[in-house]
Amino acid sequence: MTGATLDYFEPEGGAVLTTLLIVRDVDRSREFYERVLGATCVRERQPCILRFRNSYIVINTEGGPTDDKPTVQARAPQDSGTLSCAMNIRVTDVRATYDEWRSRGGEFLTEPKDHGMEIRCYLQDPDGYLIEVGQGTGILEMVGRAPR
């Protein structure tokens, strides 16, 4: 096991937070996250695990209940216009990230918008999961840090 994946399988400090996405097509989703966001595939399937900078995205297919969740169905979003879960990615330069990910085929809902406390924009993955990309601005002054 490489050092890059060791923290997923054996978390330093006892835990690592990941995002699980239930998708219709693992290959399509893996390709999107690798191509657009620049994630690195750690495991191909069951589940697919992608390293994204200092975190992980776990991708798995739809399915029925399992012995450890006997009443739960795993389903991808049915409607990309209804928000039930979103990834929130904080970056140091939202406009540069927007330009880079658009050049890789990412389709954003709008360009970055300045909301005073932060500048943010959104894109959706192939299954309709919303991905917020934001840069703290005024919020940094509130917590005692000047923006970079």
JSON list of C-alpha atoms in Angstrom, two decimals:
[
{"chain": "A", "resi": 1, "resn": "MET", "atom": "CA", "xyz": [0.00, 0.00, 0.00]},
{"chain": "A", "resi": 2, "resn": "THR", "atom": "CA", "xyz": [1.39, 3.41, -0.93]},
{"chain": "A", "resi": 3, "resn": "GLY", "atom": "CA", "xyz": [1.62, 6.35, 1.46]},
{"chain": "A", "resi": 4, "resn": "ALA", "atom": "CA", "xyz": [-0.96, 8.21, -0.65]},
{"chain": "A", "resi": 5, "resn": "THR", "atom": "CA", "xyz": [-3.63, 5.62, 0.13]},
{"chain": "A", "resi": 6, "resn": "LEU", "atom": "CA", "xyz": [-2.50, 4.63, 3.60]},
{"chain": "A", "resi": 7, "resn": "ASP", "atom": "CA", "xyz": [-4.52, 7.40, 5.26]},
{"chain": "A", "resi": 8, "resn": "TYR", "atom": "CA", "xyz": [-7.74, 6.09, 3.66]},
{"chain": "A", "resi": 9, "resn": "PHE", "atom": "CA", "xyz": [-7.28, 2.48, 4.69]},
{"chain": "A", "resi": 10, "resn": "GLU", "atom": "CA", "xyz": [-5.46, 3.20, 7.98]},
{"chain": "A", "resi": 11, "resn": "PRO", "atom": "CA", "xyz": [-6.37, 6.77, 8.98]},
{"chain": "A", "resi": 12, "resn": "GLU", "atom": "CA", "xyz": [-3.79, 8.72, 10.93]},
{"chain": "A", "resi": 13, "resn": "GLY", "atom": "CA", "xyz": [-5.47, 9.99, 14.06]},
{"chain": "A", "resi": 14, "resn": "GLY", "atom": "CA", "xyz": [-8.13, 7.28, 13.86]},
{"chain": "A", "resi": 15, "resn": "ALA", "atom": "CA", "xyz": [-10.50, 8.68, 11.22]},
{"chain": "A", "resi": 16, "resn": "VAL", "atom": "CA", "xyz": [-10.74, 10.14, 7.73]},
{"chain": "A", "resi": 17, "resn": "LEU", "atom": "CA", "xyz": [-13.83, 11.82, 6.27]},
{"chain": "A", "resi": 18, "resn": "THR", "atom": "CA", "xyz": [-14.94, 10.79, 2.78]},
{"chain": "A", "resi": 19, "resn": "THR", "atom": "CA", "xyz": [-17.90, 11.53, 0.51]},
{"chain": "A", "resi": 20, "resn": "LEU", "atom": "CA", "xyz": [-19.92, 8.54, -0.74]},
{"chain": "A", "resi": 21, "resn": "LEU", "atom": "CA", "xyz": [-21.78, 9.02, -4.00]},
{"chain": "A", "resi": 22, "resn": "ILE", "atom": "CA", "xyz": [-24.26, 6.45, -5.28]},
{"chain": "A", "resi": 23, "resn": "VAL", "atom": "CA", "xyz": [-24.15, 6.57, -9.09]},
{"chain": "A", "resi": 24, "resn": "ARG", "atom": "CA", "xyz": [-25.68, 4.85, -12.10]},
{"chain": "A", "resi": 25, "resn": "ASP", "atom": "CA", "xyz": [-22.38, 4.28, -13.95]},
{"chain": "A", "resi": 26, "resn": "VAL", "atom": "CA", "xyz": [-19.13, 4.02, -11.96]},
{"chain": "A", "resi": 27, "resn": "ASP", "atom": "CA", "xyz": [-16.87, 4.30, -15.02]},
{"chain": "A", "resi": 28, "resn": "ARG", "atom": "CA", "xyz": [-18.60, 7.48, -16.22]},
{"chain": "A", "resi": 29, "resn": "SER", "atom": "CA", "xyz": [-18.41, 9.07, -12.77]},
{"chain": "A", "resi": 30, "resn": "ARG", "atom": "CA", "xyz": [-14.78, 8.02, -12.19]},
{"chain": "A", "resi": 31, "resn": "GLU", "atom": "CA", "xyz": [-13.81, 9.53, -15.54]},
{"chain": "A", "resi": 32, "resn": "PHE", "atom": "CA", "xyz": [-15.59, 12.81, -14.69]},
{"chain": "A", "resi": 33, "resn": "TYR", "atom": "CA", "xyz": [-13.85, 13.19, -11.31]},
{"chain": "A", "resi": 34, "resn": "GLU", "atom": "CA", "xyz": [-10.45, 12.26, -12.75]},
{"chain": "A", "resi": 35, "resn": "ARG", "atom": "CA", "xyz": [-10.77, 14.46, -15.87]},
{"chain": "A", "resi": 36, "resn": "VAL", "atom": "CA", "xyz": [-12.54, 17.52, -14.50]},
{"chain": "A", "resi": 37, "resn": "LEU", "atom": "CA", "xyz": [-11.44, 17.72, -10.84]},
{"chain": "A", "resi": 38, "resn": "GLY", "atom": "CA", "xyz": [-8.08, 15.98, -11.30]},
{"chain": "A", "resi": 39, "resn": "ALA", "atom": "CA", "xyz": [-8.82, 13.23, -8.73]},
{"chain": "A", "resi": 40, "resn": "THR", "atom": "CA", "xyz": [-6.63, 10.11, -8.65]},
{"chain": "A", "resi": 41, "resn": "CYS", "atom": "CA", "xyz": [-8.16, 6.63, -8.70]},
{"chain": "A", "resi": 42, "resn": "VAL", "atom": "CA", "xyz": [-7.01, 4.55, -5.72]},
{"chain": "A", "resi": 43, "resn": "ARG", "atom": "CA", "xyz": [-9.38, 1.63, -6.28]},
{"chain": "A", "resi": 44, "resn": "GLU", "atom": "CA", "xyz": [-11.32, 0.84, -9.47]},
{"chain": "A", "resi": 45, "resn": "ARG", "atom": "CA", "xyz": [-14.49, -0.82, -8.14]},
{"chain": "A", "resi": 46, "resn": "GLN", "atom": "CA", "xyz": [-16.67, -2.05, -5.30]},
{"chain": "A", "resi": 47, "resn": "PRO", "atom": "CA", "xyz": [-16.31, 0.65, -4.25]},
{"chain": "A", "resi": 48, "resn": "CYS", "atom": "CA", "xyz": [-14.35, 2.97, -6.51]},
{"chain": "A", "resi": 49, "resn": "ILE", "atom": "CA", "xyz": [-12.14, 5.23, -4.37]},
{"chain": "A", "resi": 50, "resn": "LEU", "atom": "CA", "xyz": [-10.72, 8.49, -5.66]},
{"chain": "A", "resi": 51, "resn": "ARG", "atom": "CA", "xyz": [-8.22, 10.68, -3.84]},
{"chain": "A", "resi": 52, "resn": "PHE", "atom": "CA", "xyz": [-9.05, 14.35, -4.25]},
{"chain": "A", "resi": 53, "resn": "ARG", "atom": "CA", "xyz": [-6.30, 16.49, -2.73]},
{"chain": "A", "resi": 54, "resn": "ASN", "atom": "CA", "xyz": [-6.62, 15.92, 1.04]},
{"chain": "A", "resi": 55, "resn": "SER", "atom": "CA", "xyz": [-9.84, 13.88, 0.95]},
{"chain": "A", "resi": 56, "resn": "TYR", "atom": "CA", "xyz": [-11.55, 10.98, -0.79]},
{"chain": "A", "resi": 57, "resn": "ILE", "atom": "CA", "xyz": [-14.61, 10.43, -2.97]},
{"chain": "A", "resi": 58, "resn": "VAL", "atom": "CA", "xyz": [-16.08, 6.94, -2.80]},
{"chain": "A", "resi": 59, "resn": "ILE", "atom": "CA", "xyz": [-18.26, 5.96, -5.77]},
{"chain": "A", "resi": 60, "resn": "ASN", "atom": "CA", "xyz": [-20.55, 2.94, -5.78]},
{"chain": "A", "resi": 61, "resn": "THR", "atom": "CA", "xyz": [-23.52, 1.71, -7.79]},
{"chain": "A", "resi": 62, "resn": "GLU", "atom": "CA", "xyz": [-27.16, 1.63, -6.84]},
{"chain": "A", "resi": 63, "resn": "GLY", "atom": "CA", "xyz": [-28.33, -1.39, -4.91]},
{"chain": "A", "resi": 64, "resn": "GLY", "atom": "CA", "xyz": [-30.67, -2.91, -2.40]},
{"chain": "A", "resi": 65, "resn": "PRO", "atom": "CA", "xyz": [-30.37, -3.42, 1.31]},
{"chain": "A", "resi": 66, "resn": "THR", "atom": "CA", "xyz": [-27.36, -5.14, 2.85]},
{"chain": "A", "resi": 67, "resn": "ASP", "atom": "CA", "xyz": [-27.02, -6.99, 6.14]},
{"chain": "A", "resi": 68, "resn": "ASP", "atom": "CA", "xyz": [-25.66, -3.86, 7.86]},
{"chain": "A", "resi": 69, "resn": "LYS", "atom": "CA", "xyz": [-28.36, -1.53, 6.44]},
{"chain": "A", "resi": 70, "resn": "PRO", "atom": "CA", "xyz": [-31.31, -3.88, 5.98]},
{"chain": "A", "resi": 71, "resn": "THR", "atom": "CA", "xyz": [-33.94, -1.21, 5.20]},
{"chain": "A", "resi": 72, "resn": "VAL", "atom": "CA", "xyz": [-31.88, 1.18, 3.05]},
{"chain": "A", "resi": 73, "resn": "GLN", "atom": "CA", "xyz": [-31.89, 1.41, -0.76]},
{"chain": "A", "resi": 74, "resn": "ALA", "atom": "CA", "xyz": [-28.82, 3.02, -2.40]},
{"chain": "A", "resi": 75, "resn": "ARG", "atom": "CA", "xyz": [-30.02, 5.28, -5.23]},
{"chain": "A", "resi": 76, "resn": "ALA", "atom": "CA", "xyz": [-28.49, 8.05, -7.33]},
{"chain": "A", "resi": 77, "resn": "PRO", "atom": "CA", "xyz": [-30.41, 11.35, -7.36]},
{"chain": "A", "resi": 78, "resn": "GLN", "atom": "CA", "xyz": [-33.61, 11.08, -9.40]},
{"chain": "A", "resi": 79, "resn": "ASP", "atom": "CA", "xyz": [-33.80, 14.81, -10.08]},
{"chain": "A", "resi": 80, "resn": "SER", "atom": "CA", "xyz": [-30.74, 17.05, -10.57]},
{"chain": "A", "resi": 81, "resn": "GLY", "atom": "CA", "xyz": [-32.92, 20.06, -9.72]},
{"chain": "A", "resi": 82, "resn": "THR", "atom": "CA", "xyz": [-33.52, 18.93, -6.12]},
{"chain": "A", "resi": 83, "resn": "LEU", "atom": "CA", "xyz": [-30.65, 19.24, -3.64]},
{"chain": "A", "resi": 84, "resn": "SER", "atom": "CA", "xyz": [-30.26, 16.59, -0.96]},
{"chain": "A", "resi": 85, "resn": "CYS", "atom": "CA", "xyz": [-26.46, 16.31, -0.79]},
{"chain": "A", "resi": 86, "resn": "ALA", "atom": "CA", "xyz": [-23.61, 18.44, -2.11]},
{"chain": "A", "resi": 87, "resn": "MET", "atom": "CA", "xyz": [-19.85, 18.47, -2.02]},
{"chain": "A", "resi": 88, "resn": "ASN", "atom": "CA", "xyz": [-18.36, 21.73, -0.86]},
{"chain": "A", "resi": 89, "resn": "ILE", "atom": "CA", "xyz": [-14.80, 22.33, -2.09]},
{"chain": "A", "resi": 90, "resn": "ARG", "atom": "CA", "xyz": [-12.88, 25.31, -0.72]},
{"chain": "A", "resi": 91, "resn": "VAL", "atom": "CA", "xyz": [-10.07, 26.62, -2.91]},
{"chain": "A", "resi": 92, "resn": "THR", "atom": "CA", "xyz": [-7.61, 29.50, -2.68]},
{"chain": "A", "resi": 93, "resn": "ASP", "atom": "CA", "xyz": [-8.52, 30.90, -6.13]},
{"chain": "A", "resi": 94, "resn": "VAL", "atom": "CA", "xyz": [-12.06, 30.12, -7.28]},
{"chain": "A", "resi": 95, "resn": "ARG", "atom": "CA", "xyz": [-11.71, 31.88, -10.63]},
{"chain": "A", "resi": 96, "resn": "ALA", "atom": "CA", "xyz": [-8.58, 29.90, -11.55]},
{"chain": "A", "resi": 97, "resn": "THR", "atom": "CA", "xyz": [-10.28, 26.65, -10.49]},
{"chain": "A", "resi": 98, "resn": "TYR", "atom": "CA", "xyz": [-13.39, 27.57, -12.49]},
{"chain": "A", "resi": 99, "resn": "ASP", "atom": "CA", "xyz": [-11.27, 28.23, -15.61]},
{"chain": "A", "resi": 100, "resn": "GLU", "atom": "CA", "xyz": [-9.24, 25.03, -15.16]},
{"chain": "A", "resi": 101, "resn": "TRP", "atom": "CA", "xyz": [-12.23, 22.74, -14.59]},
{"chain": "A", "resi": 102, "resn": "ARG", "atom": "CA", "xyz": [-14.21, 24.35, -17.45]},
{"chain": "A", "resi": 103, "resn": "SER", "atom": "CA", "xyz": [-11.25, 23.68, -19.77]},
{"chain": "A", "resi": 104, "resn": "ARG", "atom": "CA", "xyz": [-11.50, 20.01, -18.74]},
{"chain": "A", "resi": 105, "resn": "GLY", "atom": "CA", "xyz": [-15.19, 19.84, -19.63]},
{"chain": "A", "resi": 106, "resn": "GLY", "atom": "CA", "xyz": [-16.83, 20.86, -16.36]},
{"chain": "A", "resi": 107, "resn": "GLU", "atom": "CA", "xyz": [-20.17, 22.59, -16.96]},
{"chain": "A", "resi": 108, "resn": "PHE", "atom": "CA", "xyz": [-20.90, 25.19, -14.30]},
{"chain": "A", "resi": 109, "resn": "LEU", "atom": "CA", "xyz": [-24.37, 26.54, -13.55]},
{"chain": "A", "resi": 110, "resn": "THR", "atom": "CA", "xyz": [-22.95, 30.11, -13.50]},
{"chain": "A", "resi": 111, "resn": "GLU", "atom": "CA", "xyz": [-19.58, 31.83, -13.36]},
{"chain": "A", "resi": 112, "resn": "PRO", "atom": "CA", "xyz": [-18.20, 32.56, -9.85]},
{"chain": "A", "resi": 113, "resn": "LYS", "atom": "CA", "xyz": [-20.43, 35.01, -7.96]},
{"chain": "A", "resi": 114, "resn": "ASP", "atom": "CA", "xyz": [-19.20, 37.31, -5.18]},
{"chain": "A", "resi": 115, "resn": "HIS", "atom": "CA", "xyz": [-21.46, 37.09, -2.12]},
{"chain": "A", "resi": 116, "resn": "GLY", "atom": "CA", "xyz": [-19.35, 39.31, 0.14]},
{"chain": "A", "resi": 117, "resn": "MET", "atom": "CA", "xyz": [-18.27, 36.57, 2.54]},
{"chain": "A", "resi": 118, "resn": "GLU", "atom": "CA", "xyz": [-17.25, 34.22, -0.23]},
{"chain": "A", "resi": 119, "resn": "ILE", "atom": "CA", "xyz": [-17.04, 33.84, -3.99]},
{"chain": "A", "resi": 120, "resn": "ARG", "atom": "CA", "xyz": [-18.68, 30.64, -5.22]},
{"chain": "A", "resi": 121, "resn": "CYS", "atom": "CA", "xyz": [-20.00, 28.73, -8.21]},
{"chain": "A", "resi": 122, "resn": "TYR", "atom": "CA", "xyz": [-21.52, 25.31, -8.81]},
{"chain": "A", "resi": 123, "resn": "LEU", "atom": "CA", "xyz": [-21.23, 22.43, -11.24]},
{"chain": "A", "resi": 124, "resn": "GLN", "atom": "CA", "xyz": [-22.94, 19.05, -11.37]},
{"chain": "A", "resi": 125, "resn": "ASP", "atom": "CA", "xyz": [-21.47, 15.63, -11.96]},
{"chain": "A", "resi": 126, "resn": "PRO", "atom": "CA", "xyz": [-23.01, 13.16, -14.46]},
{"chain": "A", "resi": 127, "resn": "ASP", "atom": "CA", "xyz": [-25.57, 11.93, -11.89]},
{"chain": "A", "resi": 128, "resn": "GLY", "atom": "CA", "xyz": [-26.61, 15.44, -10.89]},
{"chain": "A", "resi": 129, "resn": "TYR", "atom": "CA", "xyz": [-24.68, 15.75, -7.62]},
{"chain": "A", "resi": 130, "resn": "LEU", "atom": "CA", "xyz": [-24.03, 19.41, -6.91]},
{"chain": "A", "resi": 131, "resn": "ILE", "atom": "CA", "xyz": [-20.42, 20.50, -6.34]},
{"chain": "A", "resi": 132, "resn": "GLU", "atom": "CA", "xyz": [-19.93, 23.92, -4.74]},
{"chain": "A", "resi": 133, "resn": "VAL", "atom": "CA", "xyz": [-16.56, 25.52, -5.42]},
{"chain": "A", "resi": 134, "resn": "GLY", "atom": "CA", "xyz": [-15.90, 28.47, -3.14]},
{"chain": "A", "resi": 135, "resn": "GLN", "atom": "CA", "xyz": [-13.26, 30.86, -1.94]},
{"chain": "A", "resi": 136, "resn": "GLY", "atom": "CA", "xyz": [-13.52, 32.58, 1.43]},
{"chain": "A", "resi": 137, "resn": "THR", "atom": "CA", "xyz": [-13.23, 36.37, 1.31]},
{"chain": "A", "resi": 138, "resn": "GLY", "atom": "CA", "xyz": [-15.05, 38.40, 3.98]},
{"chain": "A", "resi": 139, "resn": "ILE", "atom": "CA", "xyz": [-15.49, 35.32, 6.17]},
{"chain": "A", "resi": 140, "resn": "LEU", "atom": "CA", "xyz": [-11.71, 35.22, 6.65]},
{"chain": "A", "resi": 141, "resn": "GLU", "atom": "CA", "xyz": [-11.78, 38.65, 8.28]},
{"chain": "A", "resi": 142, "resn": "MET", "atom": "CA", "xyz": [-14.43, 37.40, 10.71]},
{"chain": "A", "resi": 143, "resn": "VAL", "atom": "CA", "xyz": [-12.18, 34.57, 11.87]},
{"chain": "A", "resi": 144, "resn": "GLY", "atom": "CA", "xyz": [-9.11, 36.78, 12.14]},
{"chain": "A", "resi": 145, "resn": "ARG", "atom": "CA", "xyz": [-7.36, 36.01, 8.86]},
{"chain": "A", "resi": 146, "resn": "ALA", "atom": "CA", "xyz": [-6.87, 38.31, 5.92]},
{"chain": "A", "resi": 147, "resn": "PRO", "atom": "CA", "xyz": [-7.69, 36.88, 2.47]},
{"chain": "A", "resi": 148, "resn": "ARG", "atom": "CA", "xyz": [-4.70, 35.72, 0.42]}
]
